[in-house]
Coordinates of C-alpha atoms and ligand atoms in Angstrom, one line a residue:
R717 CA -15.7 12.9 -10.0
E718 CA -16.9 9.6 -8.7
L719 CA -15.1 7.4 -6.4
S720 CA -15.5 4.0 -4.8
I721 CA -14.1 3.0 -1.4
I722 CA -12.9 -0.6 -1.4
S723 CA -12.6 -2.2 2.0
A724 CA -9.6 -4.7 2.0
P725 CA -9.7 -6.1 5.5
F726 CA -6.9 -8.6 5.1
S727 CA -4.2 -9.4 7.7
G728 CA -2.7 -12.6 6.3
G729 CA 0.1 -10.8 4.6
Q730 CA 1.9 -10.4 8.0
G731 CA 1.6 -12.0 11.4
K732 CA -0.4 -9.4 13.7
F733 CA -4.2 -9.4 13.9
G734 CA -6.0 -6.1 13.9
V735 CA -4.8 -4.6 10.6
E736 CA -8.0 -6.1 9.0
K737 CA -9.9 -3.7 11.3
G738 CA -8.5 -0.6 9.5
P739 CA -11.1 -0.1 6.9
R740 CA -14.0 -0.3 9.3
Y741 CA -12.2 2.1 11.7
M742 CA -11.6 4.6 8.9
L743 CA -15.2 4.3 7.8
K744 CA -16.6 4.8 11.3
H745 CA -14.4 7.9 11.5
G746 CA -16.6 9.4 8.7
L747 CA -14.3 9.1 5.8
Q748 CA -17.2 8.5 3.3
S749 CA -19.0 11.7 4.2
R750 CA -15.9 13.7 4.3
L751 CA -15.1 12.6 0.8
E752 CA -18.7 13.5 -0.3
E753 CA -18.1 17.0 1.2
L754 CA -15.1 17.3 -1.2
G755 CA -17.5 17.0 -4.0
W756 CA -17.1 13.3 -4.9
S757 CA -19.9 11.1 -5.4
T758 CA -19.1 7.9 -3.4
E759 CA -20.0 4.3 -3.3
L760 CA -18.7 1.4 -0.9
E761 CA -17.5 -1.6 -2.6
A762 CA -17.2 -4.8 -0.6
T763 CA -14.5 -7.5 -1.2
L764 CA -13.5 -10.0 1.3
D765 CA -15.4 -10.5 4.4
E766 CA -13.5 -9.4 7.5
A767 CA -14.9 -11.9 9.9
E768 CA -14.5 -14.8 7.4
F769 CA -10.8 -14.2 6.9
V770 CA -10.1 -13.8 10.4
T771 CA -11.7 -17.1 11.2
K772 CA -9.7 -18.7 8.5
L773 CA -6.4 -17.2 9.7
K774 CA -7.1 -18.3 13.4
K775 CA -7.6 -21.9 12.1
E776 CA -4.4 -21.8 10.1
K777 CA -2.5 -20.4 13.0
E778 CA -3.8 -23.3 15.1
S779 CA -2.6 -25.7 12.8
S780 CA 0.9 -27.3 13.2
T781 CA 2.7 -25.3 10.6
G782 CA 1.5 -22.0 12.0
G783 CA 0.8 -20.8 8.6
S784 CA 4.5 -20.9 7.7
S785 CA 5.5 -22.9 4.9
V786 CA 8.7 -23.5 3.6
L787 CA 8.3 -24.5 -0.1
D788 CA 10.7 -26.1 -2.6
G789 CA 14.2 -25.0 -2.7
G790 CA 14.0 -23.1 0.8
V791 CA 11.6 -20.6 -0.4
K792 CA 9.5 -18.9 2.1
A793 CA 5.9 -17.4 2.0
K794 CA 3.5 -17.5 4.9
R795 CA -0.2 -18.1 4.3
A796 CA 0.4 -17.9 0.5
D797 CA -2.9 -19.5 -0.3
M798 CA -4.8 -17.0 1.7
V799 CA -2.8 -14.1 0.3
G800 CA -3.4 -15.2 -3.3
E801 CA -7.1 -15.6 -2.6
A802 CA -7.6 -12.2 -0.9
T803 CA -5.3 -10.4 -3.2
E804 CA -7.3 -11.7 -6.3
M805 CA -10.7 -10.5 -4.8
V806 CA -9.4 -7.2 -4.2
Y807 CA -8.0 -7.2 -7.8
K808 CA -11.5 -8.0 -8.9
S809 CA -13.2 -5.4 -6.8
V810 CA -10.7 -2.7 -7.9
S811 CA -11.0 -4.0 -11.6
K812 CA -14.8 -3.4 -11.5
V813 CA -14.2 0.1 -10.2
V814 CA -11.6 1.3 -12.4
Q815 CA -13.2 -0.3 -15.6
A816 CA -16.6 1.7 -14.5
G817 CA -14.4 5.0 -14.8
R818 CA -14.4 5.4 -10.9
F819 CA -11.6 6.5 -8.7
P820 CA -10.6 3.4 -6.5
V821 CA -9.6 4.2 -2.7
T822 CA -8.5 1.0 -1.1
L823 CA -8.4 0.7 2.5
G824 CA -6.2 -2.1 4.0
G825 CA -5.4 -4.3 5.4
D826 CA -1.9 -5.1 5.2
H827 CA 0.3 -4.0 2.1
S828 CA 0.1 -7.4 0.4
V829 CA -3.5 -6.1 -0.9
A830 CA -1.5 -3.8 -3.2
M831 CA -0.8 -6.9 -5.6
G832 CA -4.6 -6.7 -6.3
T833 CA -4.8 -2.8 -6.5
V834 CA -1.9 -2.0 -8.7
S835 CA -2.5 -4.8 -11.0
A836 CA -6.1 -3.7 -11.6
V837 CA -5.2 0.0 -12.0
L838 CA -2.4 -1.0 -14.7
D839 CA -5.0 -3.0 -16.8
K840 CA -7.0 0.4 -17.1
F841 CA -3.9 2.6 -17.3
P842 CA -1.0 0.8 -18.7
E843 CA 1.2 3.7 -18.7
A844 CA 0.6 4.8 -15.1
G845 CA 3.5 5.1 -12.7
V846 CA 3.2 4.1 -9.1
L847 CA 4.4 6.1 -6.2
W848 CA 5.1 3.8 -3.1
I849 CA 5.2 5.8 0.1
D850 CA 6.6 3.7 2.8
A851 CA 9.4 3.0 5.3
H852 CA 9.9 -0.3 3.6
A853 CA 10.4 -1.1 -0.1
D854 CA 8.2 -4.3 0.0
I855 CA 10.4 -5.7 -2.8
N856 CA 11.5 -8.9 -1.1
T857 CA 11.1 -12.1 -3.4
I858 CA 10.1 -15.4 -1.9
E859 CA 13.8 -16.1 -1.9
T860 CA 15.2 -12.9 -0.3
T861 CA 12.4 -12.7 2.5
D862 CA 13.6 -13.3 5.9
S863 CA 10.3 -12.9 7.7
G864 CA 8.3 -14.9 5.0
N865 CA 5.6 -12.2 5.4
L866 CA 4.1 -11.5 2.1
H867 CA 3.2 -7.8 2.9
G868 CA 7.0 -7.4 2.5
C869 CA 6.9 -8.8 -1.1
P870 CA 4.1 -7.3 -3.2
V871 CA 6.4 -5.2 -5.4
S872 CA 8.4 -8.2 -6.5
F873 CA 5.1 -10.0 -7.4
L874 CA 3.9 -6.7 -9.3
M875 CA 7.2 -6.8 -11.3
G876 CA 7.0 -10.6 -12.0
L877 CA 10.2 -11.4 -10.1
N878 CA 8.9 -14.6 -8.4
Q879 CA 7.1 -16.4 -11.2
D880 CA 10.1 -18.2 -12.5
I881 CA 11.5 -19.2 -9.0
P882 CA 10.8 -23.0 -8.3
G883 CA 8.4 -23.2 -5.6
C884 CA 6.5 -20.0 -6.4
P885 CA 3.0 -20.6 -4.9
E886 CA 0.4 -21.3 -7.3
S887 CA -2.1 -19.2 -5.6
L888 CA -0.1 -16.2 -6.5
K889 CA 0.4 -17.0 -10.0
W890 CA -2.9 -14.8 -10.9
V891 CA -0.5 -11.7 -10.5
P892 CA 0.2 -10.3 -14.1
G893 CA 3.7 -9.1 -12.9
N894 CA 3.9 -6.5 -15.6
L895 CA 4.9 -3.5 -13.6
S896 CA 8.2 -2.2 -15.2
P897 CA 11.0 -1.2 -12.7
K898 CA 11.0 2.2 -14.5
K899 CA 7.4 2.9 -13.6
I900 CA 7.7 3.0 -9.8
A901 CA 9.4 5.4 -7.3
F902 CA 9.5 5.0 -3.6
I903 CA 9.4 7.9 -0.9
G904 CA 10.1 7.7 2.7
L905 CA 12.3 4.5 2.7
R906 CA 14.5 3.8 5.9
D907 CA 14.4 0.0 6.6
I908 CA 15.5 -1.9 3.7
D909 CA 16.7 -5.5 3.8
A910 CA 20.1 -6.4 2.3
G911 CA 18.4 -8.4 -0.4
E912 CA 16.0 -5.6 -1.3
K913 CA 18.9 -3.1 -1.5
K914 CA 20.4 -5.3 -4.1
I915 CA 17.3 -5.6 -6.1
L916 CA 16.6 -1.7 -6.1
K917 CA 20.2 -1.2 -7.2
D918 CA 20.3 -4.0 -9.9
L919 CA 17.0 -3.0 -11.4
G920 CA 17.8 0.7 -11.2
I921 CA 14.6 1.5 -9.3
S922 CA 13.8 5.2 -8.1
A923 CA 14.0 5.4 -4.4
F924 CA 13.9 8.4 -2.2
S925 CA 14.8 7.4 1.4
M926 CA 14.5 9.9 4.4
Y927 CA 18.0 11.0 3.5
H928 CA 16.8 12.5 0.3
V929 CA 13.6 14.0 2.0
D930 CA 16.1 15.7 4.5
K931 CA 18.5 16.7 1.7
Y932 CA 16.3 18.2 -0.9
G933 CA 12.9 18.7 1.0
I934 CA 9.7 16.9 0.3
N935 CA 8.5 18.9 -2.5
A936 CA 11.5 18.4 -4.6
V937 CA 11.4 14.8 -3.9
V938 CA 7.9 14.4 -5.0
E939 CA 8.8 16.4 -8.0
M940 CA 11.9 14.2 -8.9
A941 CA 9.6 10.9 -8.1
M942 CA 7.0 12.1 -10.6
K943 CA 9.6 12.8 -13.3
A944 CA 11.2 9.4 -12.6
I945 CA 8.0 7.5 -13.4
H946 CA 7.0 9.7 -16.4
P947 CA 10.5 10.9 -17.7
E948 CA 9.3 11.6 -21.4
T949 CA 6.5 13.9 -20.2
N950 CA 8.1 15.9 -17.4
G951 CA 6.3 14.1 -14.8
E952 CA 2.9 14.3 -16.5
G953 CA 0.7 11.1 -16.7
P954 CA -1.5 8.9 -14.6
I955 CA -0.2 8.2 -11.0
M956 CA -1.3 5.5 -8.6
C957 CA -0.3 6.1 -4.9
S958 CA 0.2 3.0 -2.8
Y959 CA 0.5 4.6 0.8
D960 CA 1.7 2.5 3.7
V961 CA 1.0 4.6 6.8
D962 CA 4.3 3.5 8.4
G963 CA 5.9 5.9 5.9
V964 CA 4.8 8.5 8.3
D965 CA 6.8 8.7 11.7
P966 CA 5.3 6.5 14.4
L967 CA 5.2 9.8 16.7
Y968 CA 2.1 10.6 14.4
I969 CA 0.9 7.1 13.2
P970 CA 1.8 4.7 16.2
A971 CA -0.7 2.0 15.4
T972 CA 0.9 0.0 12.7
G973 CA 2.6 -3.3 12.4
T974 CA 6.2 -2.5 11.5
P975 CA 6.9 1.1 12.9
V976 CA 10.2 2.6 12.0
R977 CA 11.3 5.9 13.7
G978 CA 12.8 8.8 11.8
G979 CA 10.0 8.8 9.2
L980 CA 8.0 11.6 7.5
T981 CA 6.4 14.3 9.7
L982 CA 2.6 14.1 9.4
R983 CA 2.7 17.4 7.2
E984 CA 5.4 15.9 4.9
G985 CA 3.2 12.8 4.6
L986 CA 0.3 14.9 3.8
F987 CA 2.1 17.3 1.5
V988 CA 2.9 14.2 -0.8
V989 CA -0.9 13.6 -1.4
E990 CA -1.9 17.3 -1.5
R991 CA 0.8 17.6 -4.3
L992 CA -0.5 14.6 -6.2
A993 CA -4.2 15.9 -6.0
E994 CA -3.0 19.2 -7.2
T995 CA -1.4 17.7 -10.4
G996 CA -4.9 16.2 -11.4
N997 CA -2.9 13.0 -12.4
L998 CA -3.8 10.8 -9.6
V999 CA -6.0 7.8 -10.8
A1000 CA -6.0 5.4 -7.7
L1001 CA -5.0 5.4 -3.9
D1002 CA -4.3 2.8 -1.3
V1003 CA -4.2 3.6 2.5
V1004 CA -2.8 0.5 4.2
E1005 CA -1.4 -1.0 7.5
C1006 CA -3.5 1.0 10.1
N1007 CA -3.7 -1.5 13.1
P1008 CA -5.9 -0.2 15.8
D1009 CA -5.1 -3.3 18.1
L1010 CA -1.4 -2.1 18.3
A1011 CA -2.3 1.0 20.1
I1012 CA -1.5 1.2 23.8
H1013 CA -3.6 4.2 24.4
D1014 CA -6.9 5.3 22.8
I1015 CA -5.1 8.4 21.6
H1016 CA -2.9 6.1 19.4
V1017 CA -6.0 4.7 17.9
S1018 CA -7.4 8.2 17.0
N1019 CA -4.2 9.5 15.9
T1020 CA -3.7 6.8 13.6
I1021 CA -7.1 6.6 12.1
S1022 CA -7.5 10.3 11.8
A1023 CA -4.1 10.5 9.9
G1024 CA -5.1 7.7 7.8
C1025 CA -8.3 9.4 6.7
A1026 CA -6.5 12.6 6.3
I1027 CA -4.2 11.1 3.8
A1028 CA -7.2 9.8 1.7
R1029 CA -8.9 13.3 2.0
C1030 CA -5.8 15.3 0.9
A1031 CA -5.3 12.8 -2.1
L1032 CA -8.8 13.6 -3.1
G1033 CA -8.6 17.2 -3.1
E1034 CA -8.8 18.6 0.5
T1035 CA -6.6 21.7 0.8
L1036 CA -5.8 23.8 3.9
L1037 CA -7.0 27.1 2.4
Ligands
LIG1756 N1 11.1 -6.1 5.1 C1 10.5 -6.6 6.0 C2 9.9 -8.0 5.7 O1 10.0 -8.2 4.5 C3 9.3 -5.7 6.6 C4 8.2 -5.3 5.6 C5 7.1 -4.5 6.1 N2 6.2 -4.2 5.1 C6 5.1 -3.5 5.3 N3 4.1 -3.5 4.4 N4 4.8 -2.9 6.3 O2 9.3 -8.6 6.3
LIG1757 MN1 5.9 -0.2 5.6
LIG1758 MN1 4.3 -1.4 2.8

């Protein structure tokens, strides 16, 4: 029972500063000692430097392009160089942790960092399935994205859907792109772009929207999602959970970059990870997209950070009784 907390204070996968402060705020909230109390021996793993990346991003924004680059063939990907560099650093840190047999808890940062975390976990557990908790599917390709924000694209990179597109940024070619569409299931979806809907459908990807949560209840949805990623073994097998806090309703987690109403209640959101912990099959966790700067009251900051920490604690075995 050894884990490492990997800070991934990166905000270049989207346009709002502040999400890089997520890891620091969660650690300041006492996350590490709370995980120790659960019986884990913990270590902190540094990756990219928060201040260094903020400086780079600010420079990039002052430059004439504003970080937005339209590449060959009308392909869009903002700040691709920086996203490539940062996600590869995250990949190396998480690789070191998983290869040492430790459980990686990665704190974002925006969701582009999952290109690094999931790739590293798949190296160690090639049969792992991914549960992606999110209001969004983050499966836009560099062709389908409207925003050009790469935090809306990590899943397409993990599946290798961009590498053959002319104009695919060199900086992102390090991503192995070996996640099978059969090995991911989404929970909490409610804001999917038209291009993403088509990809989900064409590739037959398991996706449980808020409609399914309302229809079947969260327990049945988690069960179905686990069976979808491990069909041969009735849901048993290694699971990585990449948790975007905007999966939970902004009533509970307001300080996030792309809030969408009508989401999981805080209890439903915690149930998902409580249930995953109970299976004993969870091998890695990301908690991403907490942005304390987007709060309009102090209480929004503490609600968001305490909920983000609760997600991590529940995933690592904290129970109500
Ligand atoms: N689908 C939108 C886009 O491509 C929003 C993505 C939001 N992603 C996130 N990780 N919060 O820009
Ligand atoms: Mn999201
Ligand atoms: Mn996301």
